[in-house]
Amino acid sequence: MSGRFVLLGAPGAGKGTQAKRVCTRLGVEHLSTGDLLRHAVRTGSPAGKKAKGYMDAGKLVPDEVVFSVLFERLDDGLDGFLLDGFPRNRVQAEELDRRLDAAGTPLDAVVDIDVPDEHLLGRITGRRVCKVCGNVHHVEFMRPRVEGVCDVCGGELQQRSDDRAEVVGQRLAVYREQTAPLQAYYADRGLLATVDGDRDADAITDDLLAALGEHSTEGR
Ligand code: ADP
Ligand code: ZN
């Protein structure tokens, strides 16, 4: 099964966790601009140097910087991918459409993971990420078997620097102003489905697989 998909949703909606599960099942590439940018920051690349201050402040990284890290990857995998954390504003959505249209490989579906605003803050501030493998736990909702230790690889869990309460308010404000309007952008193009993200993780994965499966390019 293959296809070109976008996963929308607020910070803390569970995009990263769900994207990993769904991509494994569908065999499509998981492209997270947050992960690509954090990797750029860690390796000290020019894009990483430009991105760091914006990320620490909970602001959007300038479009050109995001394009540089994403499109070098996307250009070799136009067949099957799921974008997580991109697009985040209208300029990014239009640039994505332009590139995919030029290649004759438009998007197949966009799914929004919907979580009520009042649950987002606690989801983000309780998130703990494995230093070694990137697996995501939550101190309350997805507790590791041993506190502070990754279930998958035994690595040390840590809080992402932009998951602190001081920065999260800014990230949620940016989401509401710039990213949430993309729901209408994709609904107008007949691409949008919505999944209730306020349930246990397995139920959400099932719904996502169903929503994406309907639009997959299997057998086409
Ligand atoms: P979350 O979805 O939980 O906010 P991400 O890992 O997707 O986390 O993003 C972390 C940060 O990386 C964002 O706050 C922003 O600074 C930057 N970033 C990620 N994707 C984009 C993008 N498409 N455009 C601009 N900035 C981005
Ligand atoms: Zn781990």
PDB file of N, CA and C in Angstrom, residues 62-159:
ATOM      1  N   PRO A  62      11.929  29.820   9.613  1.00  0.00           N
ATOM      2  CA  PRO A  62      11.598  30.426   8.311  1.00  0.00           C
ATOM      3  C   PRO A  62      11.390  29.368   7.213  1.00  0.00           C
ATOM      4  N   ASP A  63      10.429  29.634   6.349  1.00  0.00           N
ATOM      5  CA  ASP A  63      10.038  28.664   5.323  1.00  0.00           C
ATOM      6  C   ASP A  63      11.233  28.142   4.516  1.00  0.00           C
ATOM      7  N   GLU A  64      12.125  29.044   4.114  1.00  0.00           N
ATOM      8  CA  GLU A  64      13.242  28.623   3.252  1.00  0.00           C
ATOM      9  C   GLU A  64      14.122  27.577   3.933  1.00  0.00           C
ATOM     10  N   VAL A  65      14.284  27.733   5.248  1.00  0.00           N
ATOM     11  CA  VAL A  65      15.119  26.791   5.998  1.00  0.00           C
ATOM     12  C   VAL A  65      14.424  25.428   6.060  1.00  0.00           C
ATOM     13  N   VAL A  66      13.116  25.449   6.310  1.00  0.00           N
ATOM     14  CA  VAL A  66      12.358  24.198   6.366  1.00  0.00           C
ATOM     15  C   VAL A  66      12.360  23.528   4.992  1.00  0.00           C
ATOM     16  N   PHE A  67      12.165  24.318   3.944  1.00  0.00           N
ATOM     17  CA  PHE A  67      12.175  23.761   2.578  1.00  0.00           C
ATOM     18  C   PHE A  67      13.515  23.067   2.311  1.00  0.00           C
ATOM     19  N   SER A  68      14.607  23.699   2.762  1.00  0.00           N
ATOM     20  CA  SER A  68      15.923  23.128   2.444  1.00  0.00           C
ATOM     21  C   SER A  68      16.095  21.756   3.088  1.00  0.00           C
ATOM     22  N   VAL A  69      15.626  21.572   4.324  1.00  0.00           N
ATOM     23  CA  VAL A  69      15.800  20.245   4.939  1.00  0.00           C
ATOM     24  C   VAL A  69      14.775  19.236   4.423  1.00  0.00           C
ATOM     25  N   LEU A  70      13.582  19.703   4.090  1.00  0.00           N
ATOM     26  CA  LEU A  70      12.545  18.753   3.669  1.00  0.00           C
ATOM     27  C   LEU A  70      12.694  18.334   2.211  1.00  0.00           C
ATOM     28  N   PHE A  71      12.875  19.286   1.314  1.00  0.00           N
ATOM     29  CA  PHE A  71      12.772  18.941  -0.103  1.00  0.00           C
ATOM     30  C   PHE A  71      13.955  18.129  -0.594  1.00  0.00           C
ATOM     31  N   GLU A  72      15.089  18.221   0.118  1.00  0.00           N
ATOM     32  CA  GLU A  72      16.191  17.341  -0.310  1.00  0.00           C
ATOM     33  C   GLU A  72      15.819  15.877  -0.036  1.00  0.00           C
ATOM     34  N   ARG A  73      14.948  15.645   0.949  1.00  0.00           N
ATOM     35  CA  ARG A  73      14.479  14.289   1.218  1.00  0.00           C
ATOM     36  C   ARG A  73      13.293  13.907   0.334  1.00  0.00           C
ATOM     37  N   LEU A  74      12.350  14.830   0.213  1.00  0.00           N
ATOM     38  CA  LEU A  74      11.107  14.525  -0.491  1.00  0.00           C
ATOM     39  C   LEU A  74      11.366  14.269  -1.961  1.00  0.00           C
ATOM     40  N   ASP A  75      12.370  14.944  -2.511  1.00  0.00           N
ATOM     41  CA  ASP A  75      12.621  14.819  -3.938  1.00  0.00           C
ATOM     42  C   ASP A  75      13.011  13.401  -4.336  1.00  0.00           C
ATOM     43  N   ASP A  76      13.529  12.591  -3.382  1.00  0.00           N
ATOM     44  CA  ASP A  76      13.775  11.208  -3.824  1.00  0.00           C
ATOM     45  C   ASP A  76      12.705  10.233  -3.364  1.00  0.00           C
ATOM     46  N   GLY A  77      11.640  10.712  -2.785  1.00  0.00           N
ATOM     47  CA  GLY A  77      10.641   9.738  -2.331  1.00  0.00           C
ATOM     48  C   GLY A  77       9.221  10.170  -2.607  1.00  0.00           C
ATOM     49  N   LEU A  78       8.939  10.546  -3.844  1.00  0.00           N
ATOM     50  CA  LEU A  78       7.613  11.090  -4.127  1.00  0.00           C
ATOM     51  C   LEU A  78       6.514  10.030  -4.159  1.00  0.00           C
ATOM     52  N   ASP A  79       6.888   8.764  -4.088  1.00  0.00           N
ATOM     53  CA  ASP A  79       5.907   7.703  -4.217  1.00  0.00           C
ATOM     54  C   ASP A  79       5.064   7.492  -2.989  1.00  0.00           C
ATOM     55  N   GLY A  80       5.737   7.297  -1.879  1.00  0.00           N
ATOM     56  CA  GLY A  80       4.990   7.037  -0.658  1.00  0.00           C
ATOM     57  C   GLY A  80       5.611   7.769   0.505  1.00  0.00           C
ATOM     58  N   PHE A  81       4.856   8.697   1.109  1.00  0.00           N
ATOM     59  CA  PHE A  81       5.378   9.398   2.285  1.00  0.00           C
ATOM     60  C   PHE A  81       4.225   9.900   3.139  1.00  0.00           C
ATOM     61  N   LEU A  82       4.537  10.155   4.395  1.00  0.00           N
ATOM     62  CA  LEU A  82       3.587  10.811   5.280  1.00  0.00           C
ATOM     63  C   LEU A  82       4.319  11.975   5.927  1.00  0.00           C
ATOM     64  N   LEU A  83       3.813  13.176   5.682  1.00  0.00           N
ATOM     65  CA  LEU A  83       4.413  14.381   6.246  1.00  0.00           C
ATOM     66  C   LEU A  83       3.830  14.650   7.620  1.00  0.00           C
ATOM     67  N   ASP A  84       4.711  14.899   8.581  1.00  0.00           N
ATOM     68  CA  ASP A  84       4.315  15.135   9.982  1.00  0.00           C
ATOM     69  C   ASP A  84       4.957  16.460  10.405  1.00  0.00           C
ATOM     70  N   GLY A  85       4.116  17.459  10.661  1.00  0.00           N
ATOM     71  CA  GLY A  85       4.656  18.773  11.053  1.00  0.00           C
ATOM     72  C   GLY A  85       4.889  19.696   9.872  1.00  0.00           C
ATOM     73  N   PHE A  86       4.452  19.304   8.715  1.00  0.00           N
ATOM     74  CA  PHE A  86       4.569  20.106   7.500  1.00  0.00           C
ATOM     75  C   PHE A  86       3.385  19.796   6.596  1.00  0.00           C
ATOM     76  N   PRO A  87       2.752  20.767   5.966  1.00  0.00           N
ATOM     77  CA  PRO A  87       2.976  22.201   6.093  1.00  0.00           C
ATOM     78  C   PRO A  87       2.402  22.759   7.400  1.00  0.00           C
ATOM     79  N   ARG A  88       2.924  23.928   7.786  1.00  0.00           N
ATOM     80  CA  ARG A  88       2.488  24.571   9.020  1.00  0.00           C
ATOM     81  C   ARG A  88       1.920  25.955   8.767  1.00  0.00           C
ATOM     82  N   ASN A  89       1.943  26.404   7.534  1.00  0.00           N
ATOM     83  CA  ASN A  89       1.297  27.676   7.184  1.00  0.00           C
ATOM     84  C   ASN A  89       0.929  27.608   5.702  1.00  0.00           C
ATOM     85  N   ARG A  90       0.241  28.628   5.239  1.00  0.00           N
ATOM     86  CA  ARG A  90      -0.289  28.595   3.874  1.00  0.00           C
ATOM     87  C   ARG A  90       0.812  28.613   2.809  1.00  0.00           C
ATOM     88  N   VAL A  91       1.861  29.386   3.055  1.00  0.00           N
ATOM     89  CA  VAL A  91       2.966  29.436   2.076  1.00  0.00           C
ATOM     90  C   VAL A  91       3.554  28.034   1.893  1.00  0.00           C
ATOM     91  N   GLN A  92       3.733  27.320   2.987  1.00  0.00           N
ATOM     92  CA  GLN A  92       4.286  25.959   2.904  1.00  0.00           C
ATOM     93  C   GLN A  92       3.323  25.023   2.166  1.00  0.00           C
ATOM     94  N   ALA A  93       2.031  25.168   2.438  1.00  0.00           N
ATOM     95  CA  ALA A  93       1.047  24.305   1.761  1.00  0.00           C
ATOM     96  C   ALA A  93       1.063  24.555   0.259  1.00  0.00           C
ATOM     97  N   GLU A  94       1.156  25.820  -0.126  1.00  0.00           N
ATOM     98  CA  GLU A  94       1.161  26.146  -1.554  1.00  0.00           C
ATOM     99  C   GLU A  94       2.440  25.674  -2.233  1.00  0.00           C
ATOM    100  N   GLU A  95       3.560  25.797  -1.540  1.00  0.00           N
ATOM    101  CA  GLU A  95       4.831  25.339  -2.116  1.00  0.00           C
ATOM    102  C   GLU A  95       4.810  23.812  -2.302  1.00  0.00           C
ATOM    103  N   LEU A  96       4.233  23.122  -1.319  1.00  0.00           N
ATOM    104  CA  LEU A  96       4.132  21.658  -1.439  1.00  0.00           C
ATOM    105  C   LEU A  96       3.275  21.286  -2.651  1.00  0.00           C
ATOM    106  N   ASP A  97       2.113  21.929  -2.771  1.00  0.00           N
ATOM    107  CA  ASP A  97       1.238  21.645  -3.914  1.00  0.00           C
ATOM    108  C   ASP A  97       1.957  21.904  -5.229  1.00  0.00           C
ATOM    109  N   ARG A  98       2.683  23.017  -5.286  1.00  0.00           N
ATOM    110  CA  ARG A  98       3.362  23.397  -6.527  1.00  0.00           C
ATOM    111  C   ARG A  98       4.356  22.305  -6.930  1.00  0.00           C
ATOM    112  N   ARG A  99       5.141  21.854  -5.947  1.00  0.00           N
ATOM    113  CA  ARG A  99       6.155  20.835  -6.271  1.00  0.00           C
ATOM    114  C   ARG A  99       5.524  19.503  -6.648  1.00  0.00           C
ATOM    115  N   LEU A 100       4.501  19.106  -5.905  1.00  0.00           N
ATOM    116  CA  LEU A 100       3.879  17.808  -6.192  1.00  0.00           C
ATOM    117  C   LEU A 100       3.133  17.856  -7.525  1.00  0.00           C
ATOM    118  N   ASP A 101       2.477  18.980  -7.801  1.00  0.00           N
ATOM    119  CA  ASP A 101       1.780  19.106  -9.087  1.00  0.00           C
ATOM    120  C   ASP A 101       2.769  19.055 -10.245  1.00  0.00           C
ATOM    121  N   ALA A 102       3.899  19.747 -10.072  1.00  0.00           N
ATOM    122  CA  ALA A 102       4.915  19.770 -11.140  1.00  0.00           C
ATOM    123  C   ALA A 102       5.424  18.359 -11.422  1.00  0.00           C
ATOM    124  N   ALA A 103       5.499  17.535 -10.377  1.00  0.00           N
ATOM    125  CA  ALA A 103       5.988  16.163 -10.549  1.00  0.00           C
ATOM    126  C   ALA A 103       4.863  15.214 -10.969  1.00  0.00           C
ATOM    127  N   GLY A 104       3.638  15.718 -11.019  1.00  0.00           N
ATOM    128  CA  GLY A 104       2.497  14.865 -11.365  1.00  0.00           C
ATOM    129  C   GLY A 104       2.148  13.868 -10.270  1.00  0.00           C
ATOM    130  N   THR A 105       2.510  14.205  -9.034  1.00  0.00           N
ATOM    131  CA  THR A 105       2.281  13.288  -7.916  1.00  0.00           C
ATOM    132  C   THR A 105       1.588  14.032  -6.770  1.00  0.00           C
ATOM    133  N   PRO A 106       0.302  14.388  -6.944  1.00  0.00           N
ATOM    134  CA  PRO A 106      -0.387  15.164  -5.914  1.00  0.00           C
ATOM    135  C   PRO A 106      -0.645  14.352  -4.643  1.00  0.00           C
ATOM    136  N   LEU A 107      -1.050  15.051  -3.588  1.00  0.00           N
ATOM    137  CA  LEU A 107      -1.395  14.389  -2.333  1.00  0.00           C
ATOM    138  C   LEU A 107      -2.604  13.482  -2.518  1.00  0.00           C
ATOM    139  N   ASP A 108      -2.647  12.385  -1.751  1.00  0.00           N
ATOM    140  CA  ASP A 108      -3.796  11.487  -1.765  1.00  0.00           C
ATOM    141  C   ASP A 108      -4.780  11.798  -0.642  1.00  0.00           C
ATOM    142  N   ALA A 109      -4.268  12.192   0.517  1.00  0.00           N
ATOM    143  CA  ALA A 109      -5.166  12.475   1.639  1.00  0.00           C
ATOM    144  C   ALA A 109      -4.447  13.272   2.718  1.00  0.00           C
ATOM    145  N   VAL A 110      -5.258  13.997   3.488  1.00  0.00           N
ATOM    146  CA  VAL A 110      -4.769  14.758   4.639  1.00  0.00           C
ATOM    147  C   VAL A 110      -5.641  14.355   5.820  1.00  0.00           C
ATOM    148  N   VAL A 111      -5.024  13.962   6.931  1.00  0.00           N
ATOM    149  CA  VAL A 111      -5.823  13.598   8.099  1.00  0.00           C
ATOM    150  C   VAL A 111      -5.429  14.477   9.270  1.00  0.00           C
ATOM    151  N   ASP A 112      -6.443  15.060   9.900  1.00  0.00           N
ATOM    152  CA  ASP A 112      -6.246  15.897  11.072  1.00  0.00           C
ATOM    153  C   ASP A 112      -6.534  15.070  12.321  1.00  0.00           C
ATOM    154  N   ILE A 113      -5.591  15.047  13.257  1.00  0.00           N
ATOM    155  CA  ILE A 113      -5.819  14.403  14.553  1.00  0.00           C
ATOM    156  C   ILE A 113      -6.332  15.478  15.495  1.00  0.00           C
ATOM    157  N   ASP A 114      -7.578  15.317  15.902  1.00  0.00           N
ATOM    158  CA  ASP A 114      -8.257  16.360  16.665  1.00  0.00           C
ATOM    159  C   ASP A 114      -8.222  16.065  18.165  1.00  0.00           C
ATOM    160  N   VAL A 115      -7.653  16.982  18.920  1.00  0.00           N
ATOM    161  CA  VAL A 115      -7.595  16.858  20.383  1.00  0.00           C
ATOM    162  C   VAL A 115      -8.066  18.188  20.983  1.00  0.00           C
ATOM    163  N   PRO A 116      -8.953  18.144  21.975  1.00  0.00           N
ATOM    164  CA  PRO A 116      -9.450  19.397  22.556  1.00  0.00           C
ATOM    165  C   PRO A 116      -8.303  20.234  23.131  1.00  0.00           C
ATOM    166  N   ASP A 117      -8.397  21.546  22.926  1.00  0.00           N
ATOM    167  CA  ASP A 117      -7.369  22.481  23.384  1.00  0.00           C
ATOM    168  C   ASP A 117      -6.943  22.250  24.822  1.00  0.00           C
ATOM    169  N   GLU A 118      -7.928  21.970  25.691  1.00  0.00           N
ATOM    170  CA  GLU A 118      -7.601  21.910  27.116  1.00  0.00           C
ATOM    171  C   GLU A 118      -6.739  20.695  27.477  1.00  0.00           C
ATOM    172  N   HIS A 119      -6.597  19.737  26.564  1.00  0.00           N
ATOM    173  CA  HIS A 119      -5.751  18.585  26.862  1.00  0.00           C
ATOM    174  C   HIS A 119      -4.331  18.718  26.319  1.00  0.00           C
ATOM    175  N   LEU A 120      -4.110  19.710  25.470  1.00  0.00           N
ATOM    176  CA  LEU A 120      -2.826  19.768  24.761  1.00  0.00           C
ATOM    177  C   LEU A 120      -1.662  20.102  25.684  1.00  0.00           C
ATOM    178  N   LEU A 121      -1.871  21.076  26.578  1.00  0.00           N
ATOM    179  CA  LEU A 121      -0.766  21.529  27.428  1.00  0.00           C
ATOM    180  C   LEU A 121      -0.187  20.383  28.251  1.00  0.00           C
ATOM    181  N   GLY A 122      -1.071  19.603  28.893  1.00  0.00           N
ATOM    182  CA  GLY A 122      -0.605  18.492  29.731  1.00  0.00           C
ATOM    183  C   GLY A 122       0.058  17.392  28.917  1.00  0.00           C
ATOM    184  N   ARG A 123      -0.430  17.200  27.712  1.00  0.00           N
ATOM    185  CA  ARG A 123       0.193  16.188  26.865  1.00  0.00           C
ATOM    186  C   ARG A 123       1.618  16.589  26.509  1.00  0.00           C
ATOM    187  N   ILE A 124       1.813  17.867  26.255  1.00  0.00           N
ATOM    188  CA  ILE A 124       3.150  18.304  25.816  1.00  0.00           C
ATOM    189  C   ILE A 124       4.123  18.369  26.987  1.00  0.00           C
ATOM    190  N   THR A 125       3.685  18.955  28.115  1.00  0.00           N
ATOM    191  CA  THR A 125       4.642  19.140  29.205  1.00  0.00           C
ATOM    192  C   THR A 125       4.986  17.809  29.870  1.00  0.00           C
ATOM    193  N   GLY A 126       4.122  16.792  29.726  1.00  0.00           N
ATOM    194  CA  GLY A 126       4.423  15.479  30.301  1.00  0.00           C
ATOM    195  C   GLY A 126       5.184  14.563  29.352  1.00  0.00           C
ATOM    196  N   ARG A 127       5.436  15.029  28.161  1.00  0.00           N
ATOM    197  CA  ARG A 127       6.116  14.191  27.150  1.00  0.00           C
ATOM    198  C   ARG A 127       7.592  14.021  27.503  1.00  0.00           C
ATOM    199  N   ARG A 128       8.080  12.785  27.355  1.00  0.00           N
ATOM    200  CA  ARG A 128       9.510  12.494  27.576  1.00  0.00           C
ATOM    201  C   ARG A 128       9.999  11.656  26.404  1.00  0.00           C
ATOM    202  N   VAL A 129      11.099  12.071  25.829  1.00  0.00           N
ATOM    203  CA  VAL A 129      11.601  11.460  24.596  1.00  0.00           C
ATOM    204  C   VAL A 129      12.912  10.736  24.879  1.00  0.00           C
ATOM    205  N   CYS A 130      13.080   9.557  24.273  1.00  0.00           N
ATOM    206  CA  CYS A 130      14.322   8.802  24.466  1.00  0.00           C
ATOM    207  C   CYS A 130      15.470   9.486  23.732  1.00  0.00           C
ATOM    208  N   LYS A 131      16.547   9.734  24.470  1.00  0.00           N
ATOM    209  CA  LYS A 131      17.749  10.352  23.916  1.00  0.00           C
ATOM    210  C   LYS A 131      18.361   9.517  22.806  1.00  0.00           C
ATOM    211  N   VAL A 132      18.186   8.184  22.930  1.00  0.00           N
ATOM    212  CA  VAL A 132      18.889   7.270  22.026  1.00  0.00           C
ATOM    213  C   VAL A 132      18.062   6.960  20.780  1.00  0.00           C
ATOM    214  N   CYS A 133      16.791   6.536  20.957  1.00  0.00           N
ATOM    215  CA  CYS A 133      16.032   6.059  19.791  1.00  0.00           C
ATOM    216  C   CYS A 133      14.875   6.981  19.414  1.00  0.00           C
ATOM    217  N   GLY A 134      14.593   8.004  20.224  1.00  0.00           N
ATOM    218  CA  GLY A 134      13.530   8.945  19.854  1.00  0.00           C
ATOM    219  C   GLY A 134      12.125   8.493  20.215  1.00  0.00           C
ATOM    220  N   ASN A 135      12.011   7.287  20.820  1.00  0.00           N
ATOM    221  CA  ASN A 135      10.694   6.812  21.246  1.00  0.00           C
ATOM    222  C   ASN A 135      10.086   7.802  22.249  1.00  0.00           C
ATOM    223  N   VAL A 136       8.757   7.986  22.146  1.00  0.00           N
ATOM    224  CA  VAL A 136       8.093   8.984  22.978  1.00  0.00           C
ATOM    225  C   VAL A 136       7.265   8.325  24.081  1.00  0.00           C
ATOM    226  N   HIS A 137       7.491   8.749  25.320  1.00  0.00           N
ATOM    227  CA  HIS A 137       6.666   8.335  26.453  1.00  0.00           C
ATOM    228  C   HIS A 137       5.955   9.555  27.021  1.00  0.00           C
ATOM    229  N   HIS A 138       5.044   9.296  27.964  1.00  0.00           N
ATOM    230  CA  HIS A 138       4.401  10.392  28.686  1.00  0.00           C
ATOM    231  C   HIS A 138       4.361  10.003  30.159  1.00  0.00           C
ATOM    232  N   VAL A 139       4.651  10.960  31.056  1.00  0.00           N
ATOM    233  CA  VAL A 139       4.756  10.615  32.478  1.00  0.00           C
ATOM    234  C   VAL A 139       3.452  10.073  33.050  1.00  0.00           C
ATOM    235  N   GLU A 140       2.335  10.380  32.396  1.00  0.00           N
ATOM    236  CA  GLU A 140       1.050   9.930  32.905  1.00  0.00           C
ATOM    237  C   GLU A 140       0.329   9.008  31.913  1.00  0.00           C
ATOM    238  N   PHE A 141       0.322   9.380  30.634  1.00  0.00           N
ATOM    239  CA  PHE A 141      -0.524   8.670  29.666  1.00  0.00           C
ATOM    240  C   PHE A 141       0.184   7.523  28.944  1.00  0.00           C
ATOM    241  N   MET A 142       1.522   7.574  28.860  1.00  0.00           N
ATOM    242  CA  MET A 142       2.248   6.459  28.230  1.00  0.00           C
ATOM    243  C   MET A 142       3.501   6.213  29.058  1.00  0.00           C
ATOM    244  N   ARG A 143       3.253   5.795  30.309  1.00  0.00           N
ATOM    245  CA  ARG A 143       4.342   5.680  31.270  1.00  0.00           C
ATOM    246  C   ARG A 143       5.312   4.577  30.876  1.00  0.00           C
ATOM    247  N   PRO A 144       6.616   4.862  31.034  1.00  0.00           N
ATOM    248  CA  PRO A 144       7.599   3.797  30.807  1.00  0.00           C
ATOM    249  C   PRO A 144       7.516   2.786  31.943  1.00  0.00           C
ATOM    250  N   ARG A 145       7.953   1.548  31.676  1.00  0.00           N
ATOM    251  CA  ARG A 145       7.913   0.530  32.729  1.00  0.00           C
ATOM    252  C   ARG A 145       8.800   0.946  33.906  1.00  0.00           C
ATOM    253  N   VAL A 146       9.955   1.527  33.593  1.00  0.00           N
ATOM    254  CA  VAL A 146      10.861   2.039  34.631  1.00  0.00           C
ATOM    255  C   VAL A 146      10.985   3.549  34.429  1.00  0.00           C
ATOM    256  N   GLU A 147      10.769   4.301  35.522  1.00  0.00           N
ATOM    257  CA  GLU A 147      10.764   5.747  35.383  1.00  0.00           C
ATOM    258  C   GLU A 147      12.071   6.270  34.777  1.00  0.00           C
ATOM    259  N   GLY A 148      11.940   7.132  33.780  1.00  0.00           N
ATOM    260  CA  GLY A 148      13.118   7.763  33.192  1.00  0.00           C
ATOM    261  C   GLY A 148      13.862   6.909  32.178  1.00  0.00           C
ATOM    262  N   VAL A 149      13.318   5.684  31.903  1.00  0.00           N
ATOM    263  CA  VAL A 149      14.027   4.759  31.018  1.00  0.00           C
ATOM    264  C   VAL A 149      13.123   4.328  29.849  1.00  0.00           C
ATOM    265  N   CYS A 150      13.655   4.386  28.631  1.00  0.00           N
ATOM    266  CA  CYS A 150      12.897   4.031  27.423  1.00  0.00           C
ATOM    267  C   CYS A 150      12.528   2.552  27.410  1.00  0.00           C
ATOM    268  N   ASP A 151      11.248   2.237  27.166  1.00  0.00           N
ATOM    269  CA  ASP A 151      10.793   0.843  27.073  1.00  0.00           C
ATOM    270  C   ASP A 151      11.442   0.120  25.896  1.00  0.00           C
ATOM    271  N   VAL A 152      11.697   0.843  24.830  1.00  0.00           N
ATOM    272  CA  VAL A 152      12.171   0.192  23.610  1.00  0.00           C
ATOM    273  C   VAL A 152      13.645  -0.179  23.701  1.00  0.00           C
ATOM    274  N   CYS A 153      14.488   0.766  24.140  1.00  0.00           N
ATOM    275  CA  CYS A 153      15.934   0.526  24.031  1.00  0.00           C
ATOM    276  C   CYS A 153      16.674   0.701  25.355  1.00  0.00           C
ATOM    277  N   GLY A 154      15.969   1.093  26.420  1.00  0.00           N
ATOM    278  CA  GLY A 154      16.653   1.278  27.700  1.00  0.00           C
ATOM    279  C   GLY A 154      17.396   2.604  27.812  1.00  0.00           C
ATOM    280  N   GLY A 155      17.272   3.444  26.795  1.00  0.00           N
ATOM    281  CA  GLY A 155      17.944   4.755  26.820  1.00  0.00           C
ATOM    282  C   GLY A 155      17.323   5.703  27.840  1.00  0.00           C
ATOM    283  N   GLU A 156      18.014   6.791  28.080  1.00  0.00           N
ATOM    284  CA  GLU A 156      17.535   7.770  29.063  1.00  0.00           C
ATOM    285  C   GLU A 156      16.455   8.660  28.435  1.00  0.00           C
ATOM    286  N   LEU A 157      15.378   8.885  29.191  1.00  0.00           N
ATOM    287  CA  LEU A 157      14.313   9.766  28.715  1.00  0.00           C
ATOM    288  C   LEU A 157      14.601  11.199  29.139  1.00  0.00           C
ATOM    289  N   GLN A 158      14.292  12.142  28.242  1.00  0.00           N
ATOM    290  CA  GLN A 158      14.458  13.549  28.609  1.00  0.00           C
ATOM    291  C   GLN A 158      13.327  14.383  28.023  1.00  0.00           C
ATOM    292  N   GLN A 159      13.174  15.583  28.599  1.00  0.00           N
ATOM    293  CA  GLN A 159      12.161  16.496  28.084  1.00  0.00           C
ATOM    294  C   GLN A 159      12.777  17.322  26.956  1.00  0.00           C
TER     295      GLN A 159
END
